[in-house]
Short mmCIF file of C-alpha atoms and ligand atoms in Angstrom, two decimals:
data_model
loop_
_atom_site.label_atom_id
_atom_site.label_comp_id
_atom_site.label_asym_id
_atom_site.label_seq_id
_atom_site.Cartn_x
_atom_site.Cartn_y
_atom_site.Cartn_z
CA UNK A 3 -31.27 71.88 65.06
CA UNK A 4 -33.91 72.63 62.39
CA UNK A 5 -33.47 74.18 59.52
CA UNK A 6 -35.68 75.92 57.00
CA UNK A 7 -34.36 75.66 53.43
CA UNK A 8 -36.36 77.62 50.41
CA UNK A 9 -35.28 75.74 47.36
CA UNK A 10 -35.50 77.06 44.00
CA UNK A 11 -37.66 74.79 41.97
CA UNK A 12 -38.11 74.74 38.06
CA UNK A 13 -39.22 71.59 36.19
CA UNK A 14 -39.10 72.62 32.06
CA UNK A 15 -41.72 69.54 31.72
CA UNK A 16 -44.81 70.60 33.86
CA UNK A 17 -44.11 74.29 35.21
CA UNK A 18 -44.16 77.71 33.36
CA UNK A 19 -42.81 79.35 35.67
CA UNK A 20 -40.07 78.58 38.52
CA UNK A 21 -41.32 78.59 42.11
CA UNK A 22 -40.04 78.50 45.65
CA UNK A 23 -40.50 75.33 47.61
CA UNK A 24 -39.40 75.34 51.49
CA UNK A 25 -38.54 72.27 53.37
CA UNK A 26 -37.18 71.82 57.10
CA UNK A 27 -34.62 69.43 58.07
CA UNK A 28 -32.83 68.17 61.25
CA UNK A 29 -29.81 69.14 60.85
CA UNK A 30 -26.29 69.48 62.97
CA UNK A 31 -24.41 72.64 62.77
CA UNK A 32 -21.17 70.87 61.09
CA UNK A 33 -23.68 69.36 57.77
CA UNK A 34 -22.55 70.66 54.50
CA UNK A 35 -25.23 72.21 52.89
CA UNK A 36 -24.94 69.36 50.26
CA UNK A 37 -26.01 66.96 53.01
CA UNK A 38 -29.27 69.10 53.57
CA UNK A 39 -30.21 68.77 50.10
CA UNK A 40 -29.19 65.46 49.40
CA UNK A 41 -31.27 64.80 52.55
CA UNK A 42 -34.51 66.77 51.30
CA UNK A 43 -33.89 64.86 47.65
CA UNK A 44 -33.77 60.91 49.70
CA UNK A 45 -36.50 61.91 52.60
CA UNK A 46 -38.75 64.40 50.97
CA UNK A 47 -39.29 65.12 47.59
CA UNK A 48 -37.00 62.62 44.89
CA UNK A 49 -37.88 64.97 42.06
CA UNK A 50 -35.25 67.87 43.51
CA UNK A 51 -32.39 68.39 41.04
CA UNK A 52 -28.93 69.45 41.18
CA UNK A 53 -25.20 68.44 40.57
CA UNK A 54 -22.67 67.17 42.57
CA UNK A 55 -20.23 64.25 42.65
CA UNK A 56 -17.02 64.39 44.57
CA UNK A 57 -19.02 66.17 47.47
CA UNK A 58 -15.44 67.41 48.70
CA UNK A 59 -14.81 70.74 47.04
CA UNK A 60 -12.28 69.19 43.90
CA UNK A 61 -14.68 68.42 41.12
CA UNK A 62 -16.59 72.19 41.04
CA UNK A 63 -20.54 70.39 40.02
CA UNK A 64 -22.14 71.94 43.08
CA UNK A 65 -21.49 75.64 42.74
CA UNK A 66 -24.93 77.32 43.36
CA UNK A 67 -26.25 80.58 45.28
CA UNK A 68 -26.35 80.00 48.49
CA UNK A 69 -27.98 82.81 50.69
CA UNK A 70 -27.48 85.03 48.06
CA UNK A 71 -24.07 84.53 47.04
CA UNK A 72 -22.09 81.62 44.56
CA UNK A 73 -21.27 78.68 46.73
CA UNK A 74 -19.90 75.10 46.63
CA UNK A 75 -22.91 73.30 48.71
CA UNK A 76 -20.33 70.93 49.73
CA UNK A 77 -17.76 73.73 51.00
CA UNK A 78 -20.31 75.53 53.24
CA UNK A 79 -21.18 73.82 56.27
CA UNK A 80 -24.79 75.65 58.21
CA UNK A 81 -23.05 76.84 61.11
CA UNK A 82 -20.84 79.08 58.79
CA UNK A 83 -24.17 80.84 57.49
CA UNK A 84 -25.01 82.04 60.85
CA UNK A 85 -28.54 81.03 60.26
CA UNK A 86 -30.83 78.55 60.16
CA UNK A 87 -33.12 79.90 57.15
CA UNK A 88 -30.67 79.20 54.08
CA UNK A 89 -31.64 79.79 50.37
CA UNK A 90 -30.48 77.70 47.28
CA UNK A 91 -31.06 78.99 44.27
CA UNK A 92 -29.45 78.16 40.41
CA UNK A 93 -26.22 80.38 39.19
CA UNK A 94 -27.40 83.77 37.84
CA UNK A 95 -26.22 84.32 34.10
CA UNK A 96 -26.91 81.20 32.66
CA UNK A 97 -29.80 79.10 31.31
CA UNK A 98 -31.42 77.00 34.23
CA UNK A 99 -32.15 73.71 32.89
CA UNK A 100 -34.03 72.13 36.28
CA UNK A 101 -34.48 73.01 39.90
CA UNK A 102 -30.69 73.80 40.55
CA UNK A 103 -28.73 72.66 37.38
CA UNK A 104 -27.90 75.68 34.81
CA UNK A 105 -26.52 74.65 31.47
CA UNK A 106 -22.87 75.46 31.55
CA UNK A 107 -21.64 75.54 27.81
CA UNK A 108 -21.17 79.40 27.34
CA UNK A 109 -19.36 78.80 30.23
CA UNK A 110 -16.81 76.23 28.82
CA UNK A 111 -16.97 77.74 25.53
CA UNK A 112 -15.23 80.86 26.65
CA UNK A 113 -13.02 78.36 28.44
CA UNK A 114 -11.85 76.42 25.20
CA UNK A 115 -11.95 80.11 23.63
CA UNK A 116 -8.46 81.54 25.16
CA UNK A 117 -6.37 78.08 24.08
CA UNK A 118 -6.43 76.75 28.08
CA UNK A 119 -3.59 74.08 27.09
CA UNK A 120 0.28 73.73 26.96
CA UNK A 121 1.51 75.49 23.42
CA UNK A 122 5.38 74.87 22.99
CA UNK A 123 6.39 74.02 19.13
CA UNK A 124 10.20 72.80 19.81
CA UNK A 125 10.51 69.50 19.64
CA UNK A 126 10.31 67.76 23.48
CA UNK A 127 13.81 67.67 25.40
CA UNK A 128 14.95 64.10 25.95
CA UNK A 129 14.31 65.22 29.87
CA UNK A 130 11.30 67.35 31.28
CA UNK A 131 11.14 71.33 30.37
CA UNK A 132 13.00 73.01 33.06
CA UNK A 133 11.83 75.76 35.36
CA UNK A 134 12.93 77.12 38.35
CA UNK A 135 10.72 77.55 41.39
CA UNK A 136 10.06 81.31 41.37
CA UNK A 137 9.39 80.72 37.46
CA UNK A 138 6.49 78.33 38.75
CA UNK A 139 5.36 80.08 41.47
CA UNK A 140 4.56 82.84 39.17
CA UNK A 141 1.38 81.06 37.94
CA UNK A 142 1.01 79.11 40.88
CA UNK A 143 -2.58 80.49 42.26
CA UNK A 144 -3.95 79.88 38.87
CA UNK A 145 -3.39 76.33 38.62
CA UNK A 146 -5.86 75.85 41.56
CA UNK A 147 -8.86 76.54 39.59
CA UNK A 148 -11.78 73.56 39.10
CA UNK A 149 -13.51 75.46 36.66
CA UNK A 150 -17.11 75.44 38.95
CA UNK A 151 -18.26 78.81 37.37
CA UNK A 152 -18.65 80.81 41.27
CA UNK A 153 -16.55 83.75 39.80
CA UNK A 154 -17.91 84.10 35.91
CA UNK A 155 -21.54 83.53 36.95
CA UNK A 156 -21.22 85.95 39.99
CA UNK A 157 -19.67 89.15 37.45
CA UNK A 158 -21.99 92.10 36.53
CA UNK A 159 -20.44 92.31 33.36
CA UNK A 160 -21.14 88.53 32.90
CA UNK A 161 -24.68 88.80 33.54
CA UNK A 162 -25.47 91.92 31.42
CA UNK A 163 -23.71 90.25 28.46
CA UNK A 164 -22.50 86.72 28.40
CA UNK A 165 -19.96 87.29 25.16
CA UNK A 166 -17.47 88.37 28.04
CA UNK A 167 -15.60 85.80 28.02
CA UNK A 168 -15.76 86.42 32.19
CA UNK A 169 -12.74 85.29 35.07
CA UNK A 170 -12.61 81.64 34.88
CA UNK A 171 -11.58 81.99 31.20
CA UNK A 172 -9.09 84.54 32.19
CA UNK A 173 -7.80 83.05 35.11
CA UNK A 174 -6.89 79.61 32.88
CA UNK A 175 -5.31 81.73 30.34
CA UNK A 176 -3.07 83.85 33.00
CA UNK A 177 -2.37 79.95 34.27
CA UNK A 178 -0.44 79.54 30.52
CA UNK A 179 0.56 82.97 29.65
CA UNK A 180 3.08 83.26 32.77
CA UNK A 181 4.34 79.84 32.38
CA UNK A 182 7.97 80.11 31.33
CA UNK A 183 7.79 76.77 29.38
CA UNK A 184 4.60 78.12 27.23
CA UNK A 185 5.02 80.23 23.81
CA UNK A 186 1.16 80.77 23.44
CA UNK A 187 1.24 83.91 25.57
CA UNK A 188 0.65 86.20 22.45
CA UNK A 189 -1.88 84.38 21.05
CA UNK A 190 -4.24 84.13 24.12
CA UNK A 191 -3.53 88.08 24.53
CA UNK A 192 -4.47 88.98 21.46
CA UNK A 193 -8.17 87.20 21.98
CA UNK A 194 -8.15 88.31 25.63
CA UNK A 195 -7.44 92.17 24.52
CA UNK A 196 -11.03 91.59 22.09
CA UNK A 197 -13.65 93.82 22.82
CA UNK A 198 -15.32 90.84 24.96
CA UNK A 199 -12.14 90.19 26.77
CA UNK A 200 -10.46 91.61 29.67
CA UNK A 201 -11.33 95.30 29.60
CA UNK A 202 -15.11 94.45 30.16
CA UNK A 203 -13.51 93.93 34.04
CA UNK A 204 -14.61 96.96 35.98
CA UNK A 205 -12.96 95.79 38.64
CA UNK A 206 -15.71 94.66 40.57
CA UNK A 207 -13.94 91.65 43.05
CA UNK A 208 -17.72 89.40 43.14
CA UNK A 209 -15.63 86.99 41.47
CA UNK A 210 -12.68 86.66 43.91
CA UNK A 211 -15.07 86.88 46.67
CA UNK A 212 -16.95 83.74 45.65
CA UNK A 213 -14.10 81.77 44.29
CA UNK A 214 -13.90 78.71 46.53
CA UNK A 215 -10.61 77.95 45.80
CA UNK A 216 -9.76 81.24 47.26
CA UNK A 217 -7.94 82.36 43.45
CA UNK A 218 -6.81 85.97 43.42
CA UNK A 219 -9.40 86.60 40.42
CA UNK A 220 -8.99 90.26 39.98
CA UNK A 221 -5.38 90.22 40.53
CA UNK A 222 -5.01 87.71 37.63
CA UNK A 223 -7.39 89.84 35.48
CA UNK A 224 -5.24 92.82 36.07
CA UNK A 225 -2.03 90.83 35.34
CA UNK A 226 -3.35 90.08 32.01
CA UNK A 227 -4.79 93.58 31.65
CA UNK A 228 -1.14 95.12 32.51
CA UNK A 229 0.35 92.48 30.01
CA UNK A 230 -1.46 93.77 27.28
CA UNK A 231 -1.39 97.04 27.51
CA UNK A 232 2.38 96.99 28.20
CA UNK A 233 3.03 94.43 25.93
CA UNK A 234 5.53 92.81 28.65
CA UNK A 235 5.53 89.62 30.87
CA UNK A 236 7.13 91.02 33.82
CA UNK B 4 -38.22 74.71 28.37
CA UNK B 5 -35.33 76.12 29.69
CA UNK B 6 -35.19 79.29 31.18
CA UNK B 7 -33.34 81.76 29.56
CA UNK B 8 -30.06 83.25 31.22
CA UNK B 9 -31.45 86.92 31.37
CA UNK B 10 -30.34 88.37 34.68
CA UNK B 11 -33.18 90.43 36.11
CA UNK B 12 -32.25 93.87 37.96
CA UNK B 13 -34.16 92.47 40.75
CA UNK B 14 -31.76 89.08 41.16
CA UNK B 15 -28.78 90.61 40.25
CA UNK B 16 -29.27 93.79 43.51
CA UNK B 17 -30.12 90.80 45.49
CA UNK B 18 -26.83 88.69 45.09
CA UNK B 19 -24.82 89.78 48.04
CA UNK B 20 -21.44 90.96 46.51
CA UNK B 21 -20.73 93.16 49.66
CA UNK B 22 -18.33 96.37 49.67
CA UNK B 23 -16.70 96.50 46.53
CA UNK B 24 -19.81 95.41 44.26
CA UNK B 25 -22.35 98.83 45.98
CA UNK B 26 -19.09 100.82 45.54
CA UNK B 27 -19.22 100.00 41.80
CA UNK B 28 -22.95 100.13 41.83
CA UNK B 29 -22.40 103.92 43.12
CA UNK B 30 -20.03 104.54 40.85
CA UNK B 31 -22.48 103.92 37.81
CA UNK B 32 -25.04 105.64 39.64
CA UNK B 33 -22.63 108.73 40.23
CA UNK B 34 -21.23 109.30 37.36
CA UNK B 35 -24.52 108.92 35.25
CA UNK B 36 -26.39 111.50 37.73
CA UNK B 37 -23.40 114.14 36.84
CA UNK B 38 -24.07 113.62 33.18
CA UNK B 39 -27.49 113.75 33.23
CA UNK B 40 -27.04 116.45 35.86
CA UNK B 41 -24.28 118.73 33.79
CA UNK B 42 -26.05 118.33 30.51
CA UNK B 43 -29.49 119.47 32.09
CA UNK B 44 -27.15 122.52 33.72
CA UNK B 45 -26.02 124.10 30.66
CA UNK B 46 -29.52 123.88 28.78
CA UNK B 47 -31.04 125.42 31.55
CA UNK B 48 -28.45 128.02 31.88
CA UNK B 49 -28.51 128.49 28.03
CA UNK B 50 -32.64 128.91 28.27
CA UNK B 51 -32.84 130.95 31.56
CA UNK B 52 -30.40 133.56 29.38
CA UNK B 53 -31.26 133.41 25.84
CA UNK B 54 -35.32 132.31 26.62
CA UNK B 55 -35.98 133.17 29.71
CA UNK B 56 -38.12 129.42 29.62
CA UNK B 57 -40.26 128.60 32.93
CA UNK B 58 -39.04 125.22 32.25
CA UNK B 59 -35.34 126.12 32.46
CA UNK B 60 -36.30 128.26 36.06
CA UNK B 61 -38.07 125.78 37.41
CA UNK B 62 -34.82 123.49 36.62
CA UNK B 63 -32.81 125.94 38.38
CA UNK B 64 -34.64 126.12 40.99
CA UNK B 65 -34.19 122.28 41.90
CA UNK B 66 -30.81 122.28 41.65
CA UNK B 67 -29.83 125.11 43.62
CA UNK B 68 -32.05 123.48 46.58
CA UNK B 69 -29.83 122.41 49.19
CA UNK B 70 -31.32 118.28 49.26
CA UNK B 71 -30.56 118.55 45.11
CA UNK B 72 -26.90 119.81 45.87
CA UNK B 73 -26.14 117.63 48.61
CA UNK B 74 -27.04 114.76 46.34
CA UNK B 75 -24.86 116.07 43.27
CA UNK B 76 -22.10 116.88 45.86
CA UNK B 77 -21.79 113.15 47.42
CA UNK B 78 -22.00 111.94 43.73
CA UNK B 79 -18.72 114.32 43.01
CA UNK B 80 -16.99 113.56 46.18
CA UNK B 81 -17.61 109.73 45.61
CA UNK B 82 -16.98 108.97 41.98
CA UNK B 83 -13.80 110.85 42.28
CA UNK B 84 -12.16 108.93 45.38
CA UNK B 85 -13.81 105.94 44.05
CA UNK B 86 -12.21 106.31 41.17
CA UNK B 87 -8.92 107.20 42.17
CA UNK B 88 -9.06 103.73 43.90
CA UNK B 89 -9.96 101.32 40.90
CA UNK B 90 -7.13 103.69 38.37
CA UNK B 91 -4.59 102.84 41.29
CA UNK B 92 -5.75 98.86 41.86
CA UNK B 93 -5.80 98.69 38.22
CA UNK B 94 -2.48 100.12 37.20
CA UNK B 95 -1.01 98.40 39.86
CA UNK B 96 -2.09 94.81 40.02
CA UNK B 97 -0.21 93.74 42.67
CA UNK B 98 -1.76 96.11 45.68
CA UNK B 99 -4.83 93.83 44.76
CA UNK B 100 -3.96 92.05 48.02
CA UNK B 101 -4.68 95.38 50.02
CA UNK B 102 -8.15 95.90 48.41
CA UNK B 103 -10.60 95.51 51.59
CA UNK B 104 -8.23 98.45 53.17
CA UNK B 105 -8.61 100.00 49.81
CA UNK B 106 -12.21 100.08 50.38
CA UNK B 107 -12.32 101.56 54.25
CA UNK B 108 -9.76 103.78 53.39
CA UNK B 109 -11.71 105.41 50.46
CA UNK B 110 -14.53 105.95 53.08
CA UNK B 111 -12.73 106.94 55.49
CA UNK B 112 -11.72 109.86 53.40
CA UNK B 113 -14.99 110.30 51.72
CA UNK B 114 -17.58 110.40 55.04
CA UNK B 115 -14.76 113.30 56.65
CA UNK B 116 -14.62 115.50 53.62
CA UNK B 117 -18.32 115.06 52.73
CA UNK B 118 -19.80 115.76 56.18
CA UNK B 119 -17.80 118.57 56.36
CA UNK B 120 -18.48 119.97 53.62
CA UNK B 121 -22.26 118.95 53.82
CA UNK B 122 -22.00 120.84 57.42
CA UNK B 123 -20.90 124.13 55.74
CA UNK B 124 -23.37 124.28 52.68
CA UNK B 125 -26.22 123.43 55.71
CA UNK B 126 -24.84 126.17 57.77
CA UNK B 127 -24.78 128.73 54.84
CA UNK B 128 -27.70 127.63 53.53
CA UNK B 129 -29.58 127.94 56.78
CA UNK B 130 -27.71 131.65 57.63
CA UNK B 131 -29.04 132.74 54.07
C1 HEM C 305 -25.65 121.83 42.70
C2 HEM C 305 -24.45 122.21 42.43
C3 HEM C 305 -24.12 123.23 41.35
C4 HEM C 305 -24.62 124.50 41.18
C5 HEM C 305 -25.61 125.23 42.07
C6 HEM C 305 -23.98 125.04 39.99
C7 HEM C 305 -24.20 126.32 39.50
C8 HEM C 305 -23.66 126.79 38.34
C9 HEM C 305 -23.88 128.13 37.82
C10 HEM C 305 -24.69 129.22 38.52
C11 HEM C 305 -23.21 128.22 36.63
C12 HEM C 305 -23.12 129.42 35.74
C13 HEM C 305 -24.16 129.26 34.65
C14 HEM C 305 -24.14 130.41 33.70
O1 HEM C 305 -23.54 131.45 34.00
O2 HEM C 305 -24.76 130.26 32.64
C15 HEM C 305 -22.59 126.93 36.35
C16 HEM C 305 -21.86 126.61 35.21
C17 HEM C 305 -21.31 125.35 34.95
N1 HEM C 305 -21.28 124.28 35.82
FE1 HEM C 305 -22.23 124.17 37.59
N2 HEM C 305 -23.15 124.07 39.44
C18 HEM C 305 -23.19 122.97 40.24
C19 HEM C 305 -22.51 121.78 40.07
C20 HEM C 305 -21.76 121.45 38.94
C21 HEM C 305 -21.06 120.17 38.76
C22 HEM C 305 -21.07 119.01 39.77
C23 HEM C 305 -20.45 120.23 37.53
C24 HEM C 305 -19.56 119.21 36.81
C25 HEM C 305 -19.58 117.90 37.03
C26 HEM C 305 -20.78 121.53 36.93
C27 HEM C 305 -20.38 121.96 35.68
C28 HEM C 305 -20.64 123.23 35.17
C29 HEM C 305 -20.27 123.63 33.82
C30 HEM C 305 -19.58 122.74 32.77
C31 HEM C 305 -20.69 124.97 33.71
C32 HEM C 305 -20.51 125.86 32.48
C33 HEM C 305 -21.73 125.67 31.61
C34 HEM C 305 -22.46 126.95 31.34
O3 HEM C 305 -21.91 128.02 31.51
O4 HEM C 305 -23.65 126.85 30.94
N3 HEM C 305 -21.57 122.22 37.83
N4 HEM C 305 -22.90 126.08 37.41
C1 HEM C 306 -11.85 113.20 39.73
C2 HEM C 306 -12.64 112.99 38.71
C3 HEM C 306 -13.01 111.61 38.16
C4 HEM C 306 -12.35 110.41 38.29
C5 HEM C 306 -11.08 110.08 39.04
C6 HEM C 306 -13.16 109.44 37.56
C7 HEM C 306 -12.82 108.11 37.43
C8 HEM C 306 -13.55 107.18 36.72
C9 HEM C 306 -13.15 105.82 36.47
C10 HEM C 306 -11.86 105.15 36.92
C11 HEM C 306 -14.14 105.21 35.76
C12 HEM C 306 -14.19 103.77 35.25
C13 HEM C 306 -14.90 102.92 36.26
C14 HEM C 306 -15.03 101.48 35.83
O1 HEM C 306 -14.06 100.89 35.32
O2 HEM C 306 -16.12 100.94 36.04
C15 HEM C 306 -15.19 106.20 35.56
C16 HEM C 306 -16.40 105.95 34.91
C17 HEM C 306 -17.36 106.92 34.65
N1 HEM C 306 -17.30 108.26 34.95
FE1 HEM C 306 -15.82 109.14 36.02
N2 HEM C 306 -14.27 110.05 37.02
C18 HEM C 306 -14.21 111.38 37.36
C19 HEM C 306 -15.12 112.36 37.01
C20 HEM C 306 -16.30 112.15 36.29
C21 HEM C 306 -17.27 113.20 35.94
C22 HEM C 306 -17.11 114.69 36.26
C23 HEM C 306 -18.31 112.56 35.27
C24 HEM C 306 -19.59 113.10 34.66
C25 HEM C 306 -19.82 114.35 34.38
C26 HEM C 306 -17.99 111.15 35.21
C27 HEM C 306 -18.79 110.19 34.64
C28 HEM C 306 -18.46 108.87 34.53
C29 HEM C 306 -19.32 107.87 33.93
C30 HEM C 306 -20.71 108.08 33.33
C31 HEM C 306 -18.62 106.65 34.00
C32 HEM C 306 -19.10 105.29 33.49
C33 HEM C 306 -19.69 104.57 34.66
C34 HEM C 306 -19.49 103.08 34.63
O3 HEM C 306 -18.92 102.54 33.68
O4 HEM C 306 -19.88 102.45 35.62
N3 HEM C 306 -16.78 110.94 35.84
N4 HEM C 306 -14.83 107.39 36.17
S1 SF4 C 307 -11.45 80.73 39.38
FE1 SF4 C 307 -12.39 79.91 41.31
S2 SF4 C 307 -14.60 80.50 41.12
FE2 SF4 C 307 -13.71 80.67 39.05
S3 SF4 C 307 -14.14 78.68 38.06
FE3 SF4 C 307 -12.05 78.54 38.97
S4 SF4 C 307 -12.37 77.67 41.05
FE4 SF4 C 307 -14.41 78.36 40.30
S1 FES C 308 -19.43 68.13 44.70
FE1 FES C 308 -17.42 68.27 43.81
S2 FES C 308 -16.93 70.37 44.28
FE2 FES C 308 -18.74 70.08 45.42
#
């Protein structure tokens, strides 16, 4: 089949402004929609830019807008778009740097900002730190997260003010807060409870809706949410 | 150069968030009308009375039209149900799972009680 594909373009060298630019492929219906681009970049124009490297959905490069909504291009395959015109364009809410690539250090700052490591200051058992299964399944969707920026750069409050420190942040903090083994839990509430933190959620769900990794986004923002204001773990 | 993050009204209508993301978009839209809408209300009831200002008449006038209280009646109807539904998702974090039948529920209790009601002020309005 053909496809049509209208590619955001934006070089920061020649252009002043970004453009559209629309190619057609062949393409079968089972093609990720990494292939078509990665096709367009080797056949038709070497100058298109965007990141990807695993091309299987674990590394989180490729997250971009795909007709309209945050996708991994190597996740959505062109028979799932029920369409043959498709749209790529850059994640909204943060600085585009070329064609598809967006700079993604707010992003990881608010990351690093709620502590998104193991805090535990007793010295190390002489075996591992024990925990029994329902204690680990309590975090368990959390840990799935590959930090590819669908959820924060797909928020409302994200993209009217980028100090939120937006869902991927809060997501890898609920990952440590309900972990049994972990004594950091008050710490990362206290940041999360900042006027920038949780409470700018208004409960929106873009985020778990785009999350590729299928993450229960606003559940784990209302976890934390409930956490704080009851000042419990439960 | 690169661009700067600034999210356009334009791009940000266009991303295609589905259900939940117009519900919230109404909600904004709702509950800013009824401020605008109350605060406009008693100014022009205060000027009609103490004044007697053309400006507050031809205010009153508006909003006892039937298309002005239709509007303010689906943003009443709609914030509140709307609202019930986030204060019950958020207290309770856990019915999260159930939010898509959260969101046909809340119009399937908002289209009844709002053509209904619409029905009535047309039929009153229309018998004088
Ligand atoms: C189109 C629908 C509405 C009509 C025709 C209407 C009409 C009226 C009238 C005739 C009064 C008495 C004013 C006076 O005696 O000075 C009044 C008072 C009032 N209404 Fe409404 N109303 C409507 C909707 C609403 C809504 C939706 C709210 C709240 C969200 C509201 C809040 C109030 C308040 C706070 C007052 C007392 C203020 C005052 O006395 O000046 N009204 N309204
Ligand atoms: C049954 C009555 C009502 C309920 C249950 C209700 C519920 C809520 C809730 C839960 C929110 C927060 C939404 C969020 O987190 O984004 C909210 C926001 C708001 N409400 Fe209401 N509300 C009611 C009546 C009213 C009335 C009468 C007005 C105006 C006169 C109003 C104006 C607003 C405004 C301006 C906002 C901020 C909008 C936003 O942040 O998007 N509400 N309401
Ligand atoms: S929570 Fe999901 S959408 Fe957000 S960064 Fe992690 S994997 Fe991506
Ligand atoms: S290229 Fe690694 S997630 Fe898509």
């Amino acid at each position: 089949m053909q496809v049509t594909l209208k590619i955001f373009r934006y070089n920061p060298e020649t252009d002043k402004k970004p453009h559209y630019e629309t190619y057609t492929v062949e393409a079968e219906p089972t093609d990720r929609v990494l292939d078509l681009l990665e096709k367009v970049k080797g056949e038709q124009d070497g100058t298109l830019t965007f990141r990807r490297s695993c091309a299987h959905g674990v590394c989180g490069s490729d997250a971009m807008r795909i007709n309209g909504v945050n996708r991994l291009a190597c996740k959505v395959l062109v028979q799932d778009l029920g369409t043959n015109r498709i749209t790529v364009e850059p994640l909204l809410g943060l600085p585009t740097i070329k064609d598809l690539v967006v700079d993604m250090e707010p992003f990881f700052e608010h990351y690093r900002s709620v502590k998104p490591y193991f805090i535990n200051n007793d010295p190390p058992p002489k075996k591992e730190r024990l925990q029994s299964p329902e204690e680990r399944a309590r975090f368990d969707d959390t840990t799935k997260c590959i930090l590819c920026g669908a959820c924060t750069t797909s928020c409302p409050s994200f993209w009217l003010d980028d100090q939120y420190v937006g869902p991927a942040a809060i997501v890898n903090a609920h990952r440590f807060i309900f972990d049994s083994r972990d004594q950091g839990a008050e710490e990362r509430l206290k940041i999360l409870a900042d006027q920038f933190g949780v409470f700018r959620c208004h409960t929106i769900f873009n985020c778990t809706l785009a999350c590729p990794r299928e993450i229960q986004i606003t559940r784990a923002i209302g976890e934390v949410r409930k956490a704080i204001a009851t000042g419990r773990l439960d | 150069m690169t661009l700067p993050r600034r999210v356009p009204l334009s791009a940000a209508l266009r991303y295609r968030g589905g259900g939940p993301m117009w519900a919230w978009i109404l909600h904004r839209i709702s509950g800013l009308s009824m401020i605008i809408f109350v605060a406009l209300h008693v100014l022009a009831g205060f000027g009609i009375q103490q004044l007697g200002s053309d400006w507050a008449i031809w205010y009153n006038t508006l909003y006892e039209s039937l298309a002005f209280q239709l509007f303010i009646y689906f943003c009443v109807i709609f914030h509140a149900v709307n609202g019930l539904r986030i204060i019950i998702l958020d207290t309770w974090p856990a019915l999260i799972k159930f939010q898509r039948e959260f969101i046909w529920l809340e119009w399937a209790i908002v289209l009844p009680v709002y053509a209904l009601t619409a029905w009535i002020m047309i039929q009153n309005s229309l018998g004088g």
